[in-house]
Short mmCIF file of C-alpha atoms in Angstrom, two decimals:
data_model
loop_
_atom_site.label_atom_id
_atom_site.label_comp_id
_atom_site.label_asym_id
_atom_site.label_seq_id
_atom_site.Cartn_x
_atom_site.Cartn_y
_atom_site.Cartn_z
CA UNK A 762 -31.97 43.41 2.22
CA UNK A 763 -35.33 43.39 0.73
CA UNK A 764 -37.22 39.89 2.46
CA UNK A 765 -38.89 37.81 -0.62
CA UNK A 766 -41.80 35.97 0.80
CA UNK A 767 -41.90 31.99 -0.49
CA UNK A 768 -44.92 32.13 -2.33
CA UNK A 769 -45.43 30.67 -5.49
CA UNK A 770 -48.13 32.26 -8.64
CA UNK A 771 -50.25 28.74 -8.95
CA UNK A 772 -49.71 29.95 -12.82
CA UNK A 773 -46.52 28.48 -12.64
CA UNK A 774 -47.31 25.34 -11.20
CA UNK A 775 -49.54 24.57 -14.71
CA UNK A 776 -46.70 25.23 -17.08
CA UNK A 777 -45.99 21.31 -17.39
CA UNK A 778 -42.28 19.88 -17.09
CA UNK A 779 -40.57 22.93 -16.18
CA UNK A 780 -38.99 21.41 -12.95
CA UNK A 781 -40.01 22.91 -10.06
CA UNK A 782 -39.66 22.27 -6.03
CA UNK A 783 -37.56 22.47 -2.98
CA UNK A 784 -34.18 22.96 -4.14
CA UNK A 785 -31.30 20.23 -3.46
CA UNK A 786 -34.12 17.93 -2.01
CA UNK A 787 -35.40 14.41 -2.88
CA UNK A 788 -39.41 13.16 -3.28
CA UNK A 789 -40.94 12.47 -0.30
CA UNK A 790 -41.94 9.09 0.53
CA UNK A 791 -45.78 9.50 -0.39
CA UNK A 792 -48.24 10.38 2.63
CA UNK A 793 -45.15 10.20 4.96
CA UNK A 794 -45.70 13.39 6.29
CA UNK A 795 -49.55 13.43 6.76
CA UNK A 796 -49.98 16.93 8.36
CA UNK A 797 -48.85 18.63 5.29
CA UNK A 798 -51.15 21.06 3.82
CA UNK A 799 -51.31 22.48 0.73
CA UNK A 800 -52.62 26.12 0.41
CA UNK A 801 -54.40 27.37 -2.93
CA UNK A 802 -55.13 31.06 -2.04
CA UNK A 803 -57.21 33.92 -4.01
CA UNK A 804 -55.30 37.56 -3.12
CA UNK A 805 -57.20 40.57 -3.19
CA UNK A 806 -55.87 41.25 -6.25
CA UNK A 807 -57.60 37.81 -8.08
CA UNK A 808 -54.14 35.76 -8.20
CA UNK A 809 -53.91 32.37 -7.62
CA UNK A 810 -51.03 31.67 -5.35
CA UNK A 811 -49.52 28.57 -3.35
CA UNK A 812 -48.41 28.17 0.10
CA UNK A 813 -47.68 25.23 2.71
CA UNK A 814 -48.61 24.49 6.11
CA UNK A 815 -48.88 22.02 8.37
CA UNK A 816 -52.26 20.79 10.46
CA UNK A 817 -51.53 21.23 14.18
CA UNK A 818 -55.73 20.33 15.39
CA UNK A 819 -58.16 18.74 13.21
CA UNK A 820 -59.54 22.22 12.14
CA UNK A 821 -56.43 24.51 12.21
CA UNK A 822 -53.55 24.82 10.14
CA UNK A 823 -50.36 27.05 11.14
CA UNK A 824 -48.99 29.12 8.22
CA UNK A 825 -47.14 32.17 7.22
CA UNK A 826 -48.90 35.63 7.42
CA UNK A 827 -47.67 36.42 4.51
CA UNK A 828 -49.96 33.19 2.69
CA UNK A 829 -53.31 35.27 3.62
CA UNK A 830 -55.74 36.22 0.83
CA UNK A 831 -59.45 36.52 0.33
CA UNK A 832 -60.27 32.90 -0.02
CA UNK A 833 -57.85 29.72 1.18
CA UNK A 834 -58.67 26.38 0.04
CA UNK A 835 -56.66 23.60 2.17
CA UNK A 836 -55.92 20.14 0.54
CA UNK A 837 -54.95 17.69 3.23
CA UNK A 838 -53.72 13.81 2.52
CA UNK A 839 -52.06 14.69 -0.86
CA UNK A 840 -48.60 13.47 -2.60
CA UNK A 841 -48.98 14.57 -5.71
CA UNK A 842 -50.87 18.44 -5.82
CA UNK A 843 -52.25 17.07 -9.48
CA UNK A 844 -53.37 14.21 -9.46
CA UNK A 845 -56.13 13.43 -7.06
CA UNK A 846 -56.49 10.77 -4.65
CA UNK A 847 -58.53 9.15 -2.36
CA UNK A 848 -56.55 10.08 0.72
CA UNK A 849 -57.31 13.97 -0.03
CA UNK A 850 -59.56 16.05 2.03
CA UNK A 851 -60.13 19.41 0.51
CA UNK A 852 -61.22 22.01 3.41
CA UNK A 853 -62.28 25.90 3.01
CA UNK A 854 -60.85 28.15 5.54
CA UNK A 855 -63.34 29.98 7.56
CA UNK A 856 -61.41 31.98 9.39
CA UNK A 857 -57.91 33.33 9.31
CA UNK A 858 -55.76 34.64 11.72
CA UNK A 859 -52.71 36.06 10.81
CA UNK A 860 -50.37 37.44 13.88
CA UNK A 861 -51.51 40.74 14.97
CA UNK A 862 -47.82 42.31 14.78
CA UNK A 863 -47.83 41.03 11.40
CA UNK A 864 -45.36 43.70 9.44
CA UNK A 865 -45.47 43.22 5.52
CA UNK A 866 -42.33 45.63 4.50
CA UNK A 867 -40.18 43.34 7.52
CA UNK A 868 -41.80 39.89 7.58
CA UNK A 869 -41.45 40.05 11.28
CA UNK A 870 -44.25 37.86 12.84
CA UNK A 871 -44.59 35.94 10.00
CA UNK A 872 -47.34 33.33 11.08
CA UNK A 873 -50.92 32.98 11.10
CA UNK A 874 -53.91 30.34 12.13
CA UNK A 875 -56.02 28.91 9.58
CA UNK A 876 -59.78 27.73 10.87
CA UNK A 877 -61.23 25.31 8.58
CA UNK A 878 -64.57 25.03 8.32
CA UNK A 879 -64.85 21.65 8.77
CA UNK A 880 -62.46 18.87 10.98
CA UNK A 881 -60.39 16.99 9.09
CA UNK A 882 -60.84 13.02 9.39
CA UNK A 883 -57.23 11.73 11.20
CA UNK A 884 -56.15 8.85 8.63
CA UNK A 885 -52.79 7.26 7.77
CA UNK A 886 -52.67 9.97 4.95
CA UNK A 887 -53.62 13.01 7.16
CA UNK A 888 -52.24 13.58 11.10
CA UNK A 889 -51.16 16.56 12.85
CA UNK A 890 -47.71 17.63 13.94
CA UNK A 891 -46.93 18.73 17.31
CA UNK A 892 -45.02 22.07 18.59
CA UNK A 893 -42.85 22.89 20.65
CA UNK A 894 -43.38 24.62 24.60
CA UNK A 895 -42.97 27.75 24.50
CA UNK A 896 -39.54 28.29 26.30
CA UNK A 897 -37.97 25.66 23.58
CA UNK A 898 -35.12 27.40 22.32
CA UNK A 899 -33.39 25.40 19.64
CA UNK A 900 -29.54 26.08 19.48
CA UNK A 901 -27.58 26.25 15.76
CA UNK A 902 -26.14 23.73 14.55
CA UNK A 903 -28.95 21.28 14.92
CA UNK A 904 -30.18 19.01 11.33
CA UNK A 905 -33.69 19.63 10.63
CA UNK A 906 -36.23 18.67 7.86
CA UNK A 907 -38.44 20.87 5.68
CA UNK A 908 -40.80 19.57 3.35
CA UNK A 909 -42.76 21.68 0.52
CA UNK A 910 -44.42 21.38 -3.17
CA UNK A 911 -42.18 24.50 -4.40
CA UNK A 912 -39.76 25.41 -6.79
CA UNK A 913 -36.98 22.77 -7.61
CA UNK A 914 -34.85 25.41 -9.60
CA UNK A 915 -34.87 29.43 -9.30
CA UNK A 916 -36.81 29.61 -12.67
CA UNK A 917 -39.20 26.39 -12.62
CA UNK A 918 -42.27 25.95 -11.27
CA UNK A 919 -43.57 24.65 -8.63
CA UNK A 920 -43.23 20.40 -7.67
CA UNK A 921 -45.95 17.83 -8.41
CA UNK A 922 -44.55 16.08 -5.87
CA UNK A 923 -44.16 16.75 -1.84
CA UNK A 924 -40.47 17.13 -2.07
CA UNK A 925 -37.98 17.54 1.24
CA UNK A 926 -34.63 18.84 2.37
CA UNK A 927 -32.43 18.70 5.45
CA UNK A 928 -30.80 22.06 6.56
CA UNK A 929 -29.16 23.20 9.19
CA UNK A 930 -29.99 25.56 11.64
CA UNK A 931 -27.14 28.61 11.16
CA UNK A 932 -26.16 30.75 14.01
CA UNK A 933 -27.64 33.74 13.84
CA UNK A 934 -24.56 35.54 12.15
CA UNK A 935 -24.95 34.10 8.98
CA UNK A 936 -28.52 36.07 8.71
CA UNK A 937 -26.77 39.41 9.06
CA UNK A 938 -27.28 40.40 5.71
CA UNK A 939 -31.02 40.67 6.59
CA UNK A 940 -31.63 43.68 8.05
CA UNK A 941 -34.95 43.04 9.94
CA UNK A 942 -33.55 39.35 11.27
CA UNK A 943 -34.01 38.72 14.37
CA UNK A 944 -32.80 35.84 16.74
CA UNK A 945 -35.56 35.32 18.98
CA UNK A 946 -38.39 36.00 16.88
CA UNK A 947 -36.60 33.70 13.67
CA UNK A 948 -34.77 30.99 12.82
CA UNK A 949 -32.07 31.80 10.35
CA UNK A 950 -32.06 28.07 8.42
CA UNK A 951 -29.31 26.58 5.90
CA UNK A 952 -25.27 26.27 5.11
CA UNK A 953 -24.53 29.33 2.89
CA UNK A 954 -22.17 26.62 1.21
CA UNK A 955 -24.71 24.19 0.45
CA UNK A 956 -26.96 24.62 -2.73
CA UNK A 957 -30.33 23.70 -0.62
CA UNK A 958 -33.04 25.52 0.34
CA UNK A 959 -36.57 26.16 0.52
CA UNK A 960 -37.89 28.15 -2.25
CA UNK A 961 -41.17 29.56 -3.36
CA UNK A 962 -44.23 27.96 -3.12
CA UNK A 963 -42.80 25.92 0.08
CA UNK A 964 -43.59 29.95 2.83
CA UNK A 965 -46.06 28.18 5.30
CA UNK A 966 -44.43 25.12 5.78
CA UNK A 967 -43.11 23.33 8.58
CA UNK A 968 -39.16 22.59 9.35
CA UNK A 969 -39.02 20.10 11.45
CA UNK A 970 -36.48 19.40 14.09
CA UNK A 971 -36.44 15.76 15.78
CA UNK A 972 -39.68 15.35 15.14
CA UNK A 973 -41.04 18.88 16.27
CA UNK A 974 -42.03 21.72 14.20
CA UNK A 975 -40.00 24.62 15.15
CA UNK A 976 -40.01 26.94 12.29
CA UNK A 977 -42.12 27.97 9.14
CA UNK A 978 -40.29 29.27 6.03
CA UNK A 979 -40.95 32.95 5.53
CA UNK A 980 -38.42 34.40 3.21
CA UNK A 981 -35.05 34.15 1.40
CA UNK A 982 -32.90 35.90 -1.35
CA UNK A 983 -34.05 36.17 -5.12
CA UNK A 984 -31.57 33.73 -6.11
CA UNK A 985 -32.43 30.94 -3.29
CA UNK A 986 -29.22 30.74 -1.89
CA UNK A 987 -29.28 29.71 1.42
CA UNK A 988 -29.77 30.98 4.98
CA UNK A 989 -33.43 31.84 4.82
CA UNK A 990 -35.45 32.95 7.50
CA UNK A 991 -37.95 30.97 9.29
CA UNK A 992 -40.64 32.08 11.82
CA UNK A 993 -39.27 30.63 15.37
CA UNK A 994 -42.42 28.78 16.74
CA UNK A 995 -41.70 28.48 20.17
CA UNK A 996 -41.61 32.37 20.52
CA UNK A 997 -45.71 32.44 19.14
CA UNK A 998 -46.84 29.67 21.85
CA UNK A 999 -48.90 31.88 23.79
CA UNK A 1000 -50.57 33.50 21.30
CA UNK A 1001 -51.25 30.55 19.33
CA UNK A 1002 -52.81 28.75 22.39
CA UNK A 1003 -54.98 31.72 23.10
CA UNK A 1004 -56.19 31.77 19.33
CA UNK A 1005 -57.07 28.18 19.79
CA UNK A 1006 -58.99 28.42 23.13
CA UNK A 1007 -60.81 31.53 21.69
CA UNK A 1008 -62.00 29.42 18.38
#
């Protein structure tokens, strides 16, 4: 099966009341999960496209590979992506490092390291999120959070609002239908018999697990129904420590 990458054409996200987020979720409380970022990226080919992701230092932001483009701007401390606050802090990305295995036509080693040019002030609104060691294998079955400003339905656009969902973690099985899935590089996230999920616009973001981040949402089907795959964090640990001691 053909991977479809969670991003989300920021064209969509202007069409007004369309509906539009993480699917089978509820609102947020606002600025309860202050290391949410939102992404606003410029591809190579001039699109405007959305992605999540989640600040892990004051100047970097993890992500999904697959959220790269020629210009990232990173809005920290929001609720609502449209109407503008004082908790924001709107950062350029200076440098980004997407994983160096990074395969487009699989969406293996889907995650990447955002620099931002400048450090983000730590307020009530903005915090980072902490990861997991790098042997931290978490087992199926397990409830776990993930929170994103995409699609509410398969044909709206994109939330307002930071919207989140609770999913559970699948055993690996239930991703079979993926040909390029793999166990200890992914998560495979969500109850086939459940209509929620994370959709587009919500790739980057962070699925959360008591607390930790342990995936990022990379792909799903067309029609959103659930397992998708997620990026297993733990498995990256090394390389994302040695990106951060480099920069």
């Amino acid at each position: 099966m053909h991977p479809l990458p969670l991003v989300l054409p920021l064209l969509l996200l202007c069409r007004g009341a369309e509906a539009g987020e993480i699917i089978g979720g509820t609102e947020c409380k606002p600025h309860s999960r202050p290391y949410m970022a939102h992404l606003e990226i410029l591809t190579p080919q001039n699109h405007l496209v959305s992605c999540g992701g989640f600040l892990i230092r004051r100047n970097f932001v993890l992500t999904a590979a697959h959220c790269a483009g020629r210009f990232i701007m990173v809005t920290l401390g929001a609720h609502n992506i449209r109407k503008k606050e004082d908790t924001w802090q709107k950062l350029e990305v200076i440098k980004q490092f997407p994983h160096p295995k990074y395969d487009d036509l699989t969406t293996r080693h889907d995650i990447m390291l955002l620099k931002l040019k400048e450090k983000a002030n730590l307020t009530l609104a903005v915090g980072t999120l902490p990861l997991p060691p790098q042997f931290n294998f978490v087992p199926p079955g397990r409830m776990c959070r993930v929170a994103g400003w995409g699609r509410r339905q398969v044909h709206g656009a994109g939330s307002d609002t930071l919207q989140e969902v609770k999913l559970r973690l699948m055993d690996p099985q239930a991703c079979r239908h993926y040909l390029a899935f793999d166990h200890n590089l992914q998560l495979c996230v969500g109850n086939p018999r459940k209509r929620k999920a994370a959709f587009k616009g919500d790739s980057g973001g962070p699925l959360l697990c008591a607390g930790v981040a342990q995936g990022i949402v990379s792909y799903g089907q067309k029609d959103a129904k659930p397992p998708a795959v997620f990026t297993r964090i733990s498995h990256y640990r090394l390389w994302i420590n040695e990106v951060l001691k480099e920069n």
